[in-house]
Amino acid sequence: MGVQGTVEYVSDLLSSVKRSRKKKQMQTVALKVRMDCEGCERKVKNVLAGVKGVKSVDVDLKQQKATVTGYVEPKKVLKAAQSTKKKVEMWPYVPYTLVAHPYVSQAYDKKAPPNHVRAVPVTATISETTVDDHYTTMFSDENPNACSIM
């Protein structure tokens, strides 16, 4: 193994190190940002455009939504948006057709855009209490005392 073989070995070793580095995938990150005016919108857009790997930034003042597309990490985008001193959170809304129970108290939100509700875990469902159960049996045909109420 001469100088040529050593150079090839080192070259192969370095090229394998470069290949093992994971590439970031193209992502779309949606944020809910409290904005009052066009100045706020411009400030948020400029800050988010400055994040490394961002390809495009769309800001919707009416929905209070900022959408960032590019090779970015959601945590870094959230942190950059928080540096504007605005109230920022990840976009909490999904179309109501994707939620099993869209009118559960945890999902329904008056501030949500049209046809959207809050994303809630599947475990949040409607729970029946004993009082509700009492009313359903009160007017049942199988209840012998139902006639006395009517």
PDB file of N, CA, C and O in Angstrom, residues 1-12:
ATOM      1  N   MET A   1       0.851  -1.171   0.000  1.00  0.00           N
ATOM      2  CA  MET A   1       0.000   0.000   0.000  1.00  0.00           C
ATOM      3  C   MET A   1       0.892   1.227   0.000  1.00  0.00           C
ATOM      4  O   MET A   1       1.508   1.564   0.989  1.00  0.00           O
ATOM      5  N   GLY A   2       0.916   1.884  -1.115  1.00  0.00           N
ATOM      6  CA  GLY A   2       1.762   3.063  -1.250  1.00  0.00           C
ATOM      7  C   GLY A   2       1.006   4.322  -0.938  1.00  0.00           C
ATOM      8  O   GLY A   2      -0.060   4.319  -0.299  1.00  0.00           O
ATOM      9  N   VAL A   3       1.564   5.386  -1.397  1.00  0.00           N
ATOM     10  CA  VAL A   3       0.948   6.697  -1.186  1.00  0.00           C
ATOM     11  C   VAL A   3      -0.406   6.765  -1.889  1.00  0.00           C
ATOM     12  O   VAL A   3      -1.365   7.306  -1.350  1.00  0.00           O
ATOM     13  N   GLN A   4      -0.470   6.178  -3.103  1.00  0.00           N
ATOM     14  CA  GLN A   4      -1.720   6.194  -3.871  1.00  0.00           C
ATOM     15  C   GLN A   4      -2.833   5.461  -3.119  1.00  0.00           C
ATOM     16  O   GLN A   4      -3.956   5.932  -3.042  1.00  0.00           O
ATOM     17  N   GLY A   5      -2.525   4.316  -2.542  1.00  0.00           N
ATOM     18  CA  GLY A   5      -3.525   3.549  -1.803  1.00  0.00           C
ATOM     19  C   GLY A   5      -3.975   4.267  -0.544  1.00  0.00           C
ATOM     20  O   GLY A   5      -5.162   4.238  -0.177  1.00  0.00           O
ATOM     21  N   THR A   6      -3.060   4.959   0.113  1.00  0.00           N
ATOM     22  CA  THR A   6      -3.405   5.718   1.316  1.00  0.00           C
ATOM     23  C   THR A   6      -4.326   6.879   0.976  1.00  0.00           C
ATOM     24  O   THR A   6      -5.299   7.142   1.674  1.00  0.00           O
ATOM     25  N   VAL A   7      -4.035   7.560  -0.122  1.00  0.00           N
ATOM     26  CA  VAL A   7      -4.867   8.696  -0.549  1.00  0.00           C
ATOM     27  C   VAL A   7      -6.275   8.210  -0.891  1.00  0.00           C
ATOM     28  O   VAL A   7      -7.269   8.848  -0.529  1.00  0.00           O
ATOM     29  N   GLU A   8      -6.371   7.085  -1.585  1.00  0.00           N
ATOM     30  CA  GLU A   8      -7.686   6.547  -1.933  1.00  0.00           C
ATOM     31  C   GLU A   8      -8.466   6.136  -0.690  1.00  0.00           C
ATOM     32  O   GLU A   8      -9.673   6.371  -0.601  1.00  0.00           O
ATOM     33  N   TYR A   9      -7.772   5.538   0.279  1.00  0.00           N
ATOM     34  CA  TYR A   9      -8.420   5.118   1.521  1.00  0.00           C
ATOM     35  C   TYR A   9      -8.973   6.329   2.274  1.00  0.00           C
ATOM     36  O   TYR A   9     -10.127   6.331   2.725  1.00  0.00           O
ATOM     37  N   VAL A  10      -8.153   7.369   2.404  1.00  0.00           N
ATOM     38  CA  VAL A  10      -8.596   8.584   3.106  1.00  0.00           C
ATOM     39  C   VAL A  10      -9.733   9.251   2.342  1.00  0.00           C
ATOM     40  O   VAL A  10     -10.705   9.721   2.924  1.00  0.00           O
ATOM     41  N   SER A  11      -9.651   9.263   1.005  1.00  0.00           N
ATOM     42  CA  SER A  11     -10.700   9.855   0.178  1.00  0.00           C
ATOM     43  C   SER A  11     -12.023   9.107   0.361  1.00  0.00           C
ATOM     44  O   SER A  11     -13.081   9.716   0.503  1.00  0.00           O
ATOM     45  N   ASP A  12     -11.979   7.786   0.349  1.00  0.00           N
ATOM     46  CA  ASP A  12     -13.192   6.984   0.558  1.00  0.00           C
ATOM     47  C   ASP A  12     -13.771   7.197   1.951  1.00  0.00           C
ATOM     48  O   ASP A  12     -14.992   7.263   2.125  1.00  0.00           O
TER      49      ASP A  12
END
